[in-house]
PDB file of C-alpha atoms in Angstrom:
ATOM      1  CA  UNK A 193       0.000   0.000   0.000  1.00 75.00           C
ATOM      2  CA  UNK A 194       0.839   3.398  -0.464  1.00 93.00           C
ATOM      3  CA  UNK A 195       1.043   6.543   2.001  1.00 94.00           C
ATOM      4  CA  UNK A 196      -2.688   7.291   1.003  1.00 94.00           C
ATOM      5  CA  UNK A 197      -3.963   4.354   0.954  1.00 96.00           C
ATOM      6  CA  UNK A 198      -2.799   3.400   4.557  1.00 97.00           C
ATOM      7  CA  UNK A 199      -4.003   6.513   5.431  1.00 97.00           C
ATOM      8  CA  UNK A 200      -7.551   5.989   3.877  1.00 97.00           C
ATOM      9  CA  UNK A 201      -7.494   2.647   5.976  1.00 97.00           C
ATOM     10  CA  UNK A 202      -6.814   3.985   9.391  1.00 98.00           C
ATOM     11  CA  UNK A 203      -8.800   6.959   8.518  1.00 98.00           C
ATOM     12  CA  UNK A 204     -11.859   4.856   7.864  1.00 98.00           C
ATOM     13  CA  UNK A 205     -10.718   3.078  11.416  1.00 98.00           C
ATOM     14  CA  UNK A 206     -10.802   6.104  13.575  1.00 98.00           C
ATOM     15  CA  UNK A 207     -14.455   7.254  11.589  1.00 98.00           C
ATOM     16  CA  UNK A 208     -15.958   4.414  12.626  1.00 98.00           C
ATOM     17  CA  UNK A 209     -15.105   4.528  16.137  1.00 98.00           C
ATOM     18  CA  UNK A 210     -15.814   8.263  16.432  1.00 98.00           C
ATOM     19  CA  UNK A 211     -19.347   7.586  14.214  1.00 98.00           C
ATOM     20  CA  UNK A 212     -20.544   4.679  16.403  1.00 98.00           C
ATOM     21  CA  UNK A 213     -19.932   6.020  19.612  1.00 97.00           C
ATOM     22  CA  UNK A 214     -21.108   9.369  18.099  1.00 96.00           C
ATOM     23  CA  UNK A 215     -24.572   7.388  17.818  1.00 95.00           C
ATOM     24  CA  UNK A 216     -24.264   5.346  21.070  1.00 96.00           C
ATOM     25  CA  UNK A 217     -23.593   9.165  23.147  1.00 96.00           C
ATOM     26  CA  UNK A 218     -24.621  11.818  20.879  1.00 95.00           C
ATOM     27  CA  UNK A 219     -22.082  14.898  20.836  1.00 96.00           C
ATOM     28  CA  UNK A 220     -22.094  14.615  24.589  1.00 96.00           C
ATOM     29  CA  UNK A 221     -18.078  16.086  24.238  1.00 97.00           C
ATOM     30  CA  UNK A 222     -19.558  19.370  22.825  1.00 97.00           C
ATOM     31  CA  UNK A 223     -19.916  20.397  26.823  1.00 97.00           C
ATOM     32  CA  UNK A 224     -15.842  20.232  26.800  1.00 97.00           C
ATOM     33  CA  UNK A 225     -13.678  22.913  27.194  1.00 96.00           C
ATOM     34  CA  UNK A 226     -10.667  22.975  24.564  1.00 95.00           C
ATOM     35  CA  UNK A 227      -8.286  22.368  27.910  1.00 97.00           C
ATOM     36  CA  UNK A 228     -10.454  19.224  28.717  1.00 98.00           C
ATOM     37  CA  UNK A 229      -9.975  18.408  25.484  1.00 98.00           C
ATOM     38  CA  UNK A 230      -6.489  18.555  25.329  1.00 98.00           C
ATOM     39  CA  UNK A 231      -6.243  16.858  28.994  1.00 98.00           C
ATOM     40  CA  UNK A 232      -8.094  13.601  27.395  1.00 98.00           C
ATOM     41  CA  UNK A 233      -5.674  13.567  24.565  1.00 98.00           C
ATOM     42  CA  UNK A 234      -2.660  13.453  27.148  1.00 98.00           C
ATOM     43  CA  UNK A 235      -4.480  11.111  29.494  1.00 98.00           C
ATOM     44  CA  UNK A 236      -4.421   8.901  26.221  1.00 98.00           C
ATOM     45  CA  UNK A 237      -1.265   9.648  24.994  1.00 98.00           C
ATOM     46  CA  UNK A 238       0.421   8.947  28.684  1.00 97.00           C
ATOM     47  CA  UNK A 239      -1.223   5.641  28.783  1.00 97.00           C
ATOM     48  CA  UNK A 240       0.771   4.524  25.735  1.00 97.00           C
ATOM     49  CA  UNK A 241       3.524   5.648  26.983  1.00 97.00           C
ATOM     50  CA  UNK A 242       3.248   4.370  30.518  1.00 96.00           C
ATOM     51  CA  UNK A 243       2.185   0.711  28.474  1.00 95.00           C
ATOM     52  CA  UNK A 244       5.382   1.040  26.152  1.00 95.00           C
ATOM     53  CA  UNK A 245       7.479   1.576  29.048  1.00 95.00           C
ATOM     54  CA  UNK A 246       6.012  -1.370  31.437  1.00 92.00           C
ATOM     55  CA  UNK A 247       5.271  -3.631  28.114  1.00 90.00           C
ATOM     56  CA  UNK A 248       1.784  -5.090  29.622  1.00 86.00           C
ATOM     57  CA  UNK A 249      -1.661  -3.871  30.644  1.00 85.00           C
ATOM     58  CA  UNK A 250      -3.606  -4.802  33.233  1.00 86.00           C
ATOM     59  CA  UNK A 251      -7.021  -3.579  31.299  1.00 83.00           C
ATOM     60  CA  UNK A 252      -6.362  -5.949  28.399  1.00 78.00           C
ATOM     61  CA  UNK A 253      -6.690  -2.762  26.240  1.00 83.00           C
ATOM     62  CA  UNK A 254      -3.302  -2.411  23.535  1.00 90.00           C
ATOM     63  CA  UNK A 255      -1.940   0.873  22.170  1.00 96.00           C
ATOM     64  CA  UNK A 256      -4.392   0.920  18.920  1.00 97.00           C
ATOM     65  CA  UNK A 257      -7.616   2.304  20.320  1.00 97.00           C
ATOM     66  CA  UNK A 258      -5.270   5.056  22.767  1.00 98.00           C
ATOM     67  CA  UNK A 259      -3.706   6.210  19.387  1.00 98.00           C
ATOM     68  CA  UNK A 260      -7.403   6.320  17.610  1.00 98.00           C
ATOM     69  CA  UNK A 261      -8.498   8.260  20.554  1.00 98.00           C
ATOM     70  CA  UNK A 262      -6.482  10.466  20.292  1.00 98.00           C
ATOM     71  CA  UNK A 263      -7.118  11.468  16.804  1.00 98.00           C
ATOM     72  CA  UNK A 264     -10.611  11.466  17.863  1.00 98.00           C
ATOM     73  CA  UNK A 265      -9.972  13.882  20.294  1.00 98.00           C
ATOM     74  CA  UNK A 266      -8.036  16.231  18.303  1.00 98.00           C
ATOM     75  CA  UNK A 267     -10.794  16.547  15.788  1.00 98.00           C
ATOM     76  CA  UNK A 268     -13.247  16.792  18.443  1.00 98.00           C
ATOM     77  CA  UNK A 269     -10.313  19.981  20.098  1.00 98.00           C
ATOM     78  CA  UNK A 270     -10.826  21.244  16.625  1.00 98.00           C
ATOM     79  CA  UNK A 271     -14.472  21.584  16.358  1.00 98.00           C
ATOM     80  CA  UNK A 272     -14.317  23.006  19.772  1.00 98.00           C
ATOM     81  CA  UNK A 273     -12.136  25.178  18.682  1.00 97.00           C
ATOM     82  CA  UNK A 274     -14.147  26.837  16.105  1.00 97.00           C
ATOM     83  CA  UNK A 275     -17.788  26.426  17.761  1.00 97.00           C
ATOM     84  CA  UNK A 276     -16.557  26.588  21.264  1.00 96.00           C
ATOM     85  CA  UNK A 277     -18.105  24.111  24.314  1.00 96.00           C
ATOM     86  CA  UNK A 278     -21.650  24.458  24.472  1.00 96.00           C
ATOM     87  CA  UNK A 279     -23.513  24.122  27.652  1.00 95.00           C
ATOM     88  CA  UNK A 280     -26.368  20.881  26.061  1.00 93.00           C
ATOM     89  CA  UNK A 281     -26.081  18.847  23.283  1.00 93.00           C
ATOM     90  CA  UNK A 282     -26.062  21.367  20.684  1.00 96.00           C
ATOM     91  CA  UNK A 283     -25.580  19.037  17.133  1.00 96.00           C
ATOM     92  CA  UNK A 284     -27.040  15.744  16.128  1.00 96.00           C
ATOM     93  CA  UNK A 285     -24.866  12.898  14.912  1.00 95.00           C
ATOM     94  CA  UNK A 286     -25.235  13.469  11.267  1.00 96.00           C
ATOM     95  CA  UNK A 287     -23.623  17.140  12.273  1.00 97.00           C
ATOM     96  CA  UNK A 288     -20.913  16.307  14.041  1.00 97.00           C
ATOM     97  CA  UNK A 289     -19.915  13.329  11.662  1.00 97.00           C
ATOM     98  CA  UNK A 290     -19.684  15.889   8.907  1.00 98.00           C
ATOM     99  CA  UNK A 291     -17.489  18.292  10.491  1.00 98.00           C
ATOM    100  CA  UNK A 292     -15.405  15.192  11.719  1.00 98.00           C
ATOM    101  CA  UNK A 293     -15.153  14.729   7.872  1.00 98.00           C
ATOM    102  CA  UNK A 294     -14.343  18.542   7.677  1.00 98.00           C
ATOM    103  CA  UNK A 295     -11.732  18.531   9.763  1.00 98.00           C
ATOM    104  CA  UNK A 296      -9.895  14.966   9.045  1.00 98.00           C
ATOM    105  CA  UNK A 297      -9.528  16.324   5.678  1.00 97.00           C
ATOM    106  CA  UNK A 298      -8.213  19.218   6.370  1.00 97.00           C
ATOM    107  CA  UNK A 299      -5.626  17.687   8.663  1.00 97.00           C
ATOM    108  CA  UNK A 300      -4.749  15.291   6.090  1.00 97.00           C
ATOM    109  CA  UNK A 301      -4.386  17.855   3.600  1.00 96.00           C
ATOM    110  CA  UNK A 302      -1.358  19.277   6.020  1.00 94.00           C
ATOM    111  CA  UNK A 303      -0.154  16.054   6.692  1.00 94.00           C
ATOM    112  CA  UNK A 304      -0.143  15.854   2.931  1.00 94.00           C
ATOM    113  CA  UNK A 305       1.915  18.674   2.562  1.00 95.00           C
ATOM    114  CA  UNK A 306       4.245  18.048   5.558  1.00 93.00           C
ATOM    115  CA  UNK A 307       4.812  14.647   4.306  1.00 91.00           C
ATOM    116  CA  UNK A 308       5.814  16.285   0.736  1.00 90.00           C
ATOM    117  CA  UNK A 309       8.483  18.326   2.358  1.00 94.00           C
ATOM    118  CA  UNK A 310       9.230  15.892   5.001  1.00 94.00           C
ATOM    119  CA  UNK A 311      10.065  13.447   2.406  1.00 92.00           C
ATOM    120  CA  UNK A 312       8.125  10.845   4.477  1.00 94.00           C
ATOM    121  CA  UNK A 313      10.796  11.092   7.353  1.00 95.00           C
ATOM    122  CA  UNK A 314       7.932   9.634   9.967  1.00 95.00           C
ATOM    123  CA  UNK A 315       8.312   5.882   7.958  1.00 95.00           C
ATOM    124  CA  UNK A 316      11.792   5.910   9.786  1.00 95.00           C
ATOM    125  CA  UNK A 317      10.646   6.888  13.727  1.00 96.00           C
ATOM    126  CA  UNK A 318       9.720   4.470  15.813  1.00 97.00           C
ATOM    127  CA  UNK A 319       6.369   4.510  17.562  1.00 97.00           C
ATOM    128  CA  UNK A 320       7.923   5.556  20.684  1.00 97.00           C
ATOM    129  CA  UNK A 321       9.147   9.115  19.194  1.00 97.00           C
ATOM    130  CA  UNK A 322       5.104   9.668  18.005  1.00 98.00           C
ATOM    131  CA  UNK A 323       3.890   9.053  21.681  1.00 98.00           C
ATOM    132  CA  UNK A 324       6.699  11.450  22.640  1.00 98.00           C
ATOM    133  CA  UNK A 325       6.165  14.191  20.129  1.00 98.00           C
ATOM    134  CA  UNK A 326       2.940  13.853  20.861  1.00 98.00           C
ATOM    135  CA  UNK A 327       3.216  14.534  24.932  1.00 98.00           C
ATOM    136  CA  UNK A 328       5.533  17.707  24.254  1.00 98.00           C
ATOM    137  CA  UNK A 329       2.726  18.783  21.971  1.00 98.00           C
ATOM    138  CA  UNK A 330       0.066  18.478  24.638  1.00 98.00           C
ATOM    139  CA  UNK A 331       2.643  20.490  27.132  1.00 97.00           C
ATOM    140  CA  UNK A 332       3.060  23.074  24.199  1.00 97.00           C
ATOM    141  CA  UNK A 333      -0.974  23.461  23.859  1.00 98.00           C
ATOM    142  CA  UNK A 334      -1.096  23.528  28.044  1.00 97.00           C
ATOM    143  CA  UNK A 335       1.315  26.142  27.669  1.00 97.00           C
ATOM    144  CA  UNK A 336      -0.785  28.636  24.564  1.00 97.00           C
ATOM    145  CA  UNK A 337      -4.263  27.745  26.620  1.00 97.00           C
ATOM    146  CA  UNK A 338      -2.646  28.785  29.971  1.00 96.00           C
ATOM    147  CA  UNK A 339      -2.058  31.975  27.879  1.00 95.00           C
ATOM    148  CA  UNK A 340      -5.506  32.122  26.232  1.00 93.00           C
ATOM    149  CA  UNK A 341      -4.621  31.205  22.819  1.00 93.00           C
ATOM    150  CA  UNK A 342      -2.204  33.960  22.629  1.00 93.00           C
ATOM    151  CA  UNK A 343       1.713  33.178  20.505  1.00 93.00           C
ATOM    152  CA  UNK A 344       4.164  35.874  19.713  1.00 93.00           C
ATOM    153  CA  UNK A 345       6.045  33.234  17.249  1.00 95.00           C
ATOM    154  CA  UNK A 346       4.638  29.951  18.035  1.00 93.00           C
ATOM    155  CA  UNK A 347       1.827  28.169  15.745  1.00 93.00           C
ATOM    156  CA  UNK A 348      -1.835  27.670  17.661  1.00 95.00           C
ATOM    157  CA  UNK A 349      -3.552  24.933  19.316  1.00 97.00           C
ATOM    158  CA  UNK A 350      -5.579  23.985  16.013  1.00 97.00           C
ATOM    159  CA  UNK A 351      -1.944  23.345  14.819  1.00 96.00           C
ATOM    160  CA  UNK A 352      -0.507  21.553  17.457  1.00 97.00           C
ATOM    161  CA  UNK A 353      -4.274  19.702  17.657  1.00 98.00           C
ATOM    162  CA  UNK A 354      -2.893  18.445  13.467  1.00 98.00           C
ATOM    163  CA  UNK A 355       0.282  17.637  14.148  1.00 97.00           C
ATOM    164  CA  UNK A 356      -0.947  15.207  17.357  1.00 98.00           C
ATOM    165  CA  UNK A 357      -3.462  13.766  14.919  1.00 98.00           C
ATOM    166  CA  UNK A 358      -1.444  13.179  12.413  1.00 97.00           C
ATOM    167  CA  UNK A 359       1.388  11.559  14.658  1.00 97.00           C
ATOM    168  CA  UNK A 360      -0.989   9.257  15.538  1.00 98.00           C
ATOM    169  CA  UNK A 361      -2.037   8.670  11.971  1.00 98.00           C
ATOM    170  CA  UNK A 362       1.384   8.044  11.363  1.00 97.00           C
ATOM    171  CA  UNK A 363       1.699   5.150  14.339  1.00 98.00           C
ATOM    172  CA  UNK A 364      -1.519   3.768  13.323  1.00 98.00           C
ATOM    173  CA  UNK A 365      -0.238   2.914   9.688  1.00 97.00           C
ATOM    174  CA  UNK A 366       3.112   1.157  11.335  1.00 96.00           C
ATOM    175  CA  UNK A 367       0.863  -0.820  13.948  1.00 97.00           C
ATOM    176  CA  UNK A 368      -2.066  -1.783  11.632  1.00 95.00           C
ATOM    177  CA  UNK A 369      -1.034  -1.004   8.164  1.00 93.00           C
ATOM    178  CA  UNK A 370       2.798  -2.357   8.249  1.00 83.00           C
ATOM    179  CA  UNK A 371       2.345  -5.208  11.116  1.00 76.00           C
ATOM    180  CA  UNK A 372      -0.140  -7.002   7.840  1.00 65.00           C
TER     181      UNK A 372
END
């Protein structure tokens, strides 16, 4: 397979999870703050960590659905983002599905770009290094929330909210996609 291709597949992977859970809790997230959202993405991406480092969990949950979690979250840190939190359930399913479309492909269409001057650099780092990038990421968004959204040089949170996607986009193709 090729980059998009493996991309398409873990795409469609994370879309389904997001869609059917979507329908099983309706856009209950929509009440979350960006900073929640961002704390759920680093409660997810410390779990991988902490089950890389001590090679076992006791939950009998792997790495994979942590990794599509948190690209599930990002989206969702994007759409808060834009809309902000709202204080009910403010969108049906069909809504929030479509701007999770929105927003994946938009992501993708940096990671597209990245990847293109990048020279696909990511197909040589090791899982480990995503899970990493990923946690100084969620310190670096900590760090522009704790100053309300405000950079003097520094890209935003919707940009540090891609780039954790798309690390995880990038793991998902060497744990799914490559381990065929």
């Amino acid at each position: 397979m090729n980059t998009n291709e493996e991309l398409s597949v873990v795409t469609g992977m994370c879309r389904e999870v997001f869609t059917k859970k979507t329908y099983d809790y309706g856009a209950s997230w929509r009440i979350m703050r960006p900073e929640s959202v961002t704390d759920q993405i680093y409660i997810k991406a410390n779990r991988i960590r902490s089950l890389q480092v001590k090679g076992e969990s006791l939950v009998g949950e792997g790495i994979i659905p942590e990794f599509v979690g948190i690209v599930n979250y990002g989206v969702m840190g994007l759409i808060q983002l834009k809309y902000g939190h709202a204080e009910n359930v403010d969108m049906t399913p069909d809504q929030v599905v479509t701007l999770y479309d929105e927003y994946i492909k938009v992501t993708l269409e940096l990671l597209e770009k990245k990847n293109h001057d990048y020279d696909e650099a990511w197909r040589s780092m090791r899982v480990t290094s995503y899970v990493d990038l990923t946690l100084m990421k969620i310190n670096r968004t900590k760090q522009i929330e704790d100053h309300e959204g405000k950079t003097l040089i520094s890209e935003g949170i919707d940009a540090n909210y891609m780039d954790m996607i798309n690390y995880s986009l990038f793991a998902l193709i060497k744990l799914v996609c490559e381990a065929e």
